[in-house]
Coordinates of C-alpha atoms in Angstrom, one line a residue:
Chain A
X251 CA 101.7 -62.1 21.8
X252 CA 102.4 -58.8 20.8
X253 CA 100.6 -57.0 18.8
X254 CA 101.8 -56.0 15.3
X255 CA 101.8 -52.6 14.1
X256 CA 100.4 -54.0 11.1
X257 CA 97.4 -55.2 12.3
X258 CA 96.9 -52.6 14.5
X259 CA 96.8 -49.8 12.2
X260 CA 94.6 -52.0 10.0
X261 CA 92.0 -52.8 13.2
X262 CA 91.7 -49.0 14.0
X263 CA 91.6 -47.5 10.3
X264 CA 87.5 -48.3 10.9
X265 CA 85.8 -45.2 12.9
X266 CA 83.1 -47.8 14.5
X267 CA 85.7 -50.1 15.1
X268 CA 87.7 -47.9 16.8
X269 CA 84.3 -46.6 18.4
X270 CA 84.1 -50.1 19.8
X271 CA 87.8 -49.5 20.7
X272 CA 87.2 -46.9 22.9
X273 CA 83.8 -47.8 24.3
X274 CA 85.9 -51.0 25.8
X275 CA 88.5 -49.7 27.1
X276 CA 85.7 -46.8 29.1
X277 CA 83.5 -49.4 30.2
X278 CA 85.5 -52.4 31.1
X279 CA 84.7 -55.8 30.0
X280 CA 81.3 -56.0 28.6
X281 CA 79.8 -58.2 26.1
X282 CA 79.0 -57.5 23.0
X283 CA 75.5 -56.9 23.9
X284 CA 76.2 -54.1 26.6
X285 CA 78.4 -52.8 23.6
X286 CA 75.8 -52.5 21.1
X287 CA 73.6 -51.0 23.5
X288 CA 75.7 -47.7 23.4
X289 CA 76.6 -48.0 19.5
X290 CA 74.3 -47.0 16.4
X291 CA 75.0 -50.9 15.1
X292 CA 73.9 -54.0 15.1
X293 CA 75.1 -56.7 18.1
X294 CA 76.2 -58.4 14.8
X295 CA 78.2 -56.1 13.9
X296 CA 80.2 -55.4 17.3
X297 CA 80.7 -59.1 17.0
X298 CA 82.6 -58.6 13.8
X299 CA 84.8 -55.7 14.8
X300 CA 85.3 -57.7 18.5
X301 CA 86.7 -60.7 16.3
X302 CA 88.9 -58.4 14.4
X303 CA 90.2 -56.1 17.2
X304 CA 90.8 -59.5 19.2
X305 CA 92.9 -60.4 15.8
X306 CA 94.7 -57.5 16.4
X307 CA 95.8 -58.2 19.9
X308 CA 93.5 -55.1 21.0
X309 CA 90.8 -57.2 23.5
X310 CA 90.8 -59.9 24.5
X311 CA 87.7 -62.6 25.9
X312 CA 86.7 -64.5 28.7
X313 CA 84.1 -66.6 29.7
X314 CA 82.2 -66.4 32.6
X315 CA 79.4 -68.4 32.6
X316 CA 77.3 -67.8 29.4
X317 CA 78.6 -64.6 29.0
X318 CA 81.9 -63.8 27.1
X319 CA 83.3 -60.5 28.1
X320 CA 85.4 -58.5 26.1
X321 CA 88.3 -55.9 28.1
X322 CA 91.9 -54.4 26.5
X323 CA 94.4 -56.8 26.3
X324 CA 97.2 -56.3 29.3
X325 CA 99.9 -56.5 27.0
X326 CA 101.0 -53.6 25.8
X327 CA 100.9 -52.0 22.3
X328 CA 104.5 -51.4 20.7
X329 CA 104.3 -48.8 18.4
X330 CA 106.1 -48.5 15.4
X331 CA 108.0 -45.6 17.0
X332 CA 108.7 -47.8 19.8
X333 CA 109.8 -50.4 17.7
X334 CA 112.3 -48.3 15.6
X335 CA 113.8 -47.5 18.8
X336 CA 114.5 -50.3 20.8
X337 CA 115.4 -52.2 17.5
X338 CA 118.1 -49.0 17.1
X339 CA 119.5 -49.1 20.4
X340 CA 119.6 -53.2 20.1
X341 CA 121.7 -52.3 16.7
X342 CA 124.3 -49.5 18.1
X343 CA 125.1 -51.6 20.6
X344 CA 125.7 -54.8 18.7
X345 CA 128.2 -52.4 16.7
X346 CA 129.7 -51.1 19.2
X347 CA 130.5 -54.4 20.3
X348 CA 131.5 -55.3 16.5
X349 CA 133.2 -52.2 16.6
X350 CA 135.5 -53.3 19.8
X351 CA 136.2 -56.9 18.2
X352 CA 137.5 -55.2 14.9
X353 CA 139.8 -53.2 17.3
X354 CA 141.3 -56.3 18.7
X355 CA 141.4 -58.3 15.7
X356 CA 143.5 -55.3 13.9
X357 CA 145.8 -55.3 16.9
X358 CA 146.5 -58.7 17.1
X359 CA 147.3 -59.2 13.5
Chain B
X293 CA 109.2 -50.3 9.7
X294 CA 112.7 -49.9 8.9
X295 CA 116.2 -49.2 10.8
X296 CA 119.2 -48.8 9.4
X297 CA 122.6 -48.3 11.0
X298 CA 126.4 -49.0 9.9
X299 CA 129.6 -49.0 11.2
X300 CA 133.3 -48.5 9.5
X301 CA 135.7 -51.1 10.6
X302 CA 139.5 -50.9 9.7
X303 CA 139.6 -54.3 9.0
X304 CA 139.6 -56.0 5.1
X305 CA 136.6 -57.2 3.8
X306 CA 137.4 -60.8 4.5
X307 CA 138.4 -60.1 8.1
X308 CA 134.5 -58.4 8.5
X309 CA 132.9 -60.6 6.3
X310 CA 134.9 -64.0 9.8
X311 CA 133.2 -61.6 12.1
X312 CA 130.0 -61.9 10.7
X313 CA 129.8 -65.5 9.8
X314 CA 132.1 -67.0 12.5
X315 CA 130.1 -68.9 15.8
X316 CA 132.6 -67.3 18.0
X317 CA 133.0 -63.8 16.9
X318 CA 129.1 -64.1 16.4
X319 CA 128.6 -64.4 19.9
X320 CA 130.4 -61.7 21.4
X321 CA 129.2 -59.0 19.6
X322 CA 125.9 -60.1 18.2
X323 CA 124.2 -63.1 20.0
X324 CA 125.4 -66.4 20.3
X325 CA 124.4 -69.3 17.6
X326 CA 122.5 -71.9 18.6
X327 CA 122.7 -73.2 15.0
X328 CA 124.2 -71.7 12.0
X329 CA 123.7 -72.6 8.8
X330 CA 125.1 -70.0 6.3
X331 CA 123.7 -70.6 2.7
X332 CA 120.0 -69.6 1.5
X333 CA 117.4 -71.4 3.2
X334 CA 119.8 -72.2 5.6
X335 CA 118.0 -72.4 9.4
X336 CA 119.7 -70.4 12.4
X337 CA 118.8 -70.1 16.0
X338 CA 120.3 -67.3 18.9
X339 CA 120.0 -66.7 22.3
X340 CA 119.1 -63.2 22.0
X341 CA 119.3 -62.1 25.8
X342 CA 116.7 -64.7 27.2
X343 CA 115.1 -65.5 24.0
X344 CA 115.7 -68.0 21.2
X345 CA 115.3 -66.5 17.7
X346 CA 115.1 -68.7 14.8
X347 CA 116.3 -67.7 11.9
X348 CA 116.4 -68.1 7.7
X349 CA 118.8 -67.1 5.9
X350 CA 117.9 -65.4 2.9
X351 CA 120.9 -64.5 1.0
X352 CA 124.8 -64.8 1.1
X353 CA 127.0 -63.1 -1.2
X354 CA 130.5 -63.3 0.2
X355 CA 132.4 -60.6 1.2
X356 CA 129.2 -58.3 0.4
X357 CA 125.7 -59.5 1.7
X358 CA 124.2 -61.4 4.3
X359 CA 120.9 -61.6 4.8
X360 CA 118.0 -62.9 7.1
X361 CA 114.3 -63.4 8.3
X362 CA 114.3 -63.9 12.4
X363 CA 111.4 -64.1 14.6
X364 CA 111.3 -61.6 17.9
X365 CA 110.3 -64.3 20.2
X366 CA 107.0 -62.9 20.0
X367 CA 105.5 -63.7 16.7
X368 CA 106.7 -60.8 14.8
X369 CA 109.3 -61.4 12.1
X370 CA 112.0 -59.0 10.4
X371 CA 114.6 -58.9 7.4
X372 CA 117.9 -58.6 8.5
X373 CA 120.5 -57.8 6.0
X374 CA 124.2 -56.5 6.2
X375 CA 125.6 -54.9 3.2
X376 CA 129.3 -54.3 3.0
X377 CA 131.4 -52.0 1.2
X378 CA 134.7 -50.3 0.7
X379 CA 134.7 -47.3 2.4
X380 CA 136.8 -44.5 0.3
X381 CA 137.4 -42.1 3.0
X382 CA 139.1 -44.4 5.5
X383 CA 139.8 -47.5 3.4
X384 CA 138.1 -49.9 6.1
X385 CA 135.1 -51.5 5.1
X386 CA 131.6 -49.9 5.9
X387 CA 129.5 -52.5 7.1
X388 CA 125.4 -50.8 6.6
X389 CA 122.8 -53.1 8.6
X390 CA 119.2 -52.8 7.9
X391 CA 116.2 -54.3 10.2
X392 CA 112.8 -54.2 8.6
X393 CA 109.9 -55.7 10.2
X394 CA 107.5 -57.9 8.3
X395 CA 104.2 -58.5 9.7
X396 CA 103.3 -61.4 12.6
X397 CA 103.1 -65.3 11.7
X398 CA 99.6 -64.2 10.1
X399 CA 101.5 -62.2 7.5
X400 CA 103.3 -65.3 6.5
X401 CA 100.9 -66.0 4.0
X402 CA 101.6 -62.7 1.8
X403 CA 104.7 -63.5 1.0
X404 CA 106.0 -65.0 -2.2
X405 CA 104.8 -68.4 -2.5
X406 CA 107.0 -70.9 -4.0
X407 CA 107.9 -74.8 -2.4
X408 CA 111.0 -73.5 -0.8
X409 CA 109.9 -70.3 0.8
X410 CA 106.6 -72.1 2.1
X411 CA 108.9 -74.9 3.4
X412 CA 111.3 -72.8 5.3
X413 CA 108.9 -70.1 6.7
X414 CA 106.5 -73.2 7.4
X415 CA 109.0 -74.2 9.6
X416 CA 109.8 -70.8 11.5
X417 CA 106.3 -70.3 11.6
X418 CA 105.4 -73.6 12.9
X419 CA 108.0 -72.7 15.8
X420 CA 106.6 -69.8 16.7
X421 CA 103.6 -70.4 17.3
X422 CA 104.8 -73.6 19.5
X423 CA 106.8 -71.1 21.7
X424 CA 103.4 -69.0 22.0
X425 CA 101.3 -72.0 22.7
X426 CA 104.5 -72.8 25.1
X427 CA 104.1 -69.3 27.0
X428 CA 100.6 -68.9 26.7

């Protein structure tokens, strides 16, 4: 699933959150225990912003064993800039296309 | 999010208003119909390229609006809507297309609540989250 701009910009408007972010993607999946041993905050609360970066589509989990490991997620992140511009270049070519059946409707009457 | 676009065609409005709400003309220029339903509430589907889109339609004014909520595929929806007009300079018809995107299937719930918007986006919601189930 891909992960909405929304949601996104919503996950990472937090500065531990995006500490968390950051100390992830640095470290490779770790749990949340690992991760609080390198943030000023409780294992409690790297639990909350896991959930809600994970709600984001920023990690993901996995299980192994009795651990649950948190890494970034493979897929990528769209951006809104990146959306705007595949969406525009989806839409000027469906007009062209509009554009070349309005041709050859007006000049077969 | 929002992208607009638009196009002048030297057509009259009623000849742009069959190339956007005829199957055939449909899919050759913008994706081929699946389904089609064209009145408010109405339920579409495309093959968008390798995807299937569902659709609802929001709005039809003839000869001036169409309007619509698809899916990407992917969980995240958008508001489609086509606005035509009469276009002074070349007296064709200005057709002005706007995509914005709403939030993913979680964003469902902040729009406006009423039986028939919860019944039609129940639906497009409960399909895509059975395609991600599907692809997961």
């Amino acid at each position: 699933m891909s992960a909405s701009a929304d949601a996104v910009f919503d996950a990472l408007g937090d500065p531990t959150r995006r500490a968390v972010l950051e100390l992830v993607g640095r470290t490779g999946p770790a749990t949340a225990t690992e991760l609080a041993a390198h943030l000023p905050v409780t294992r409690q609360a790297v639990v909350k912003h896991l959930d809600t970066l994970r709600a984001a589509g920023l990690v993901e989990s996995n299980r192994t064993g009795r651990d649950v490991r948190y890494g970034l997620t493979a897929a990528p992140l769209e951006s809104a800039a990146a959306w705007m511009a595949r969406v525009g270049t989806t839409w000027d070519a469906r007009l062209g296309r509009l554009q070349t059946r309005a041709t050859r409707k007006k000049s077969s009457g | 999010m929002r992208v607009t676009r638009d196009v002048v065609l030297d057509l009259s409005v009623e000849e742009v208003w069959q190339l956007l709400t005829d199957p055939d003309e449909l899919a050759a220029w913008f994706a081929a119909p699946l389904a089609l339903d064209l009145r408010p509430g109405g339920v579409a589907a495309f093959a968008d390229g390798g995807t299937v889109r569902r659709a609802v339609v929001d709005e039809v004014v003839e000869g001036r609006r169409l309007a619509f909520t698809w899916d990407d595929g992917d969980g995240t929806l958008s508001h489609v809507t086509f606005d035509l007009h009469a276009d002074e300079d070349s007296g064709g018809v200005r057709v002005a297309v706007t995509e914005t995107r709403a939030s993913t299937a979680g964003g469902i719930r902040r729009l406006p609540v009423g039986a028939l918007w919860d019944d039609r986006l129940l639906g497009l919601e409960v399909l895509s989250l059975t395609r991600q189930l599907v692809s997961a």
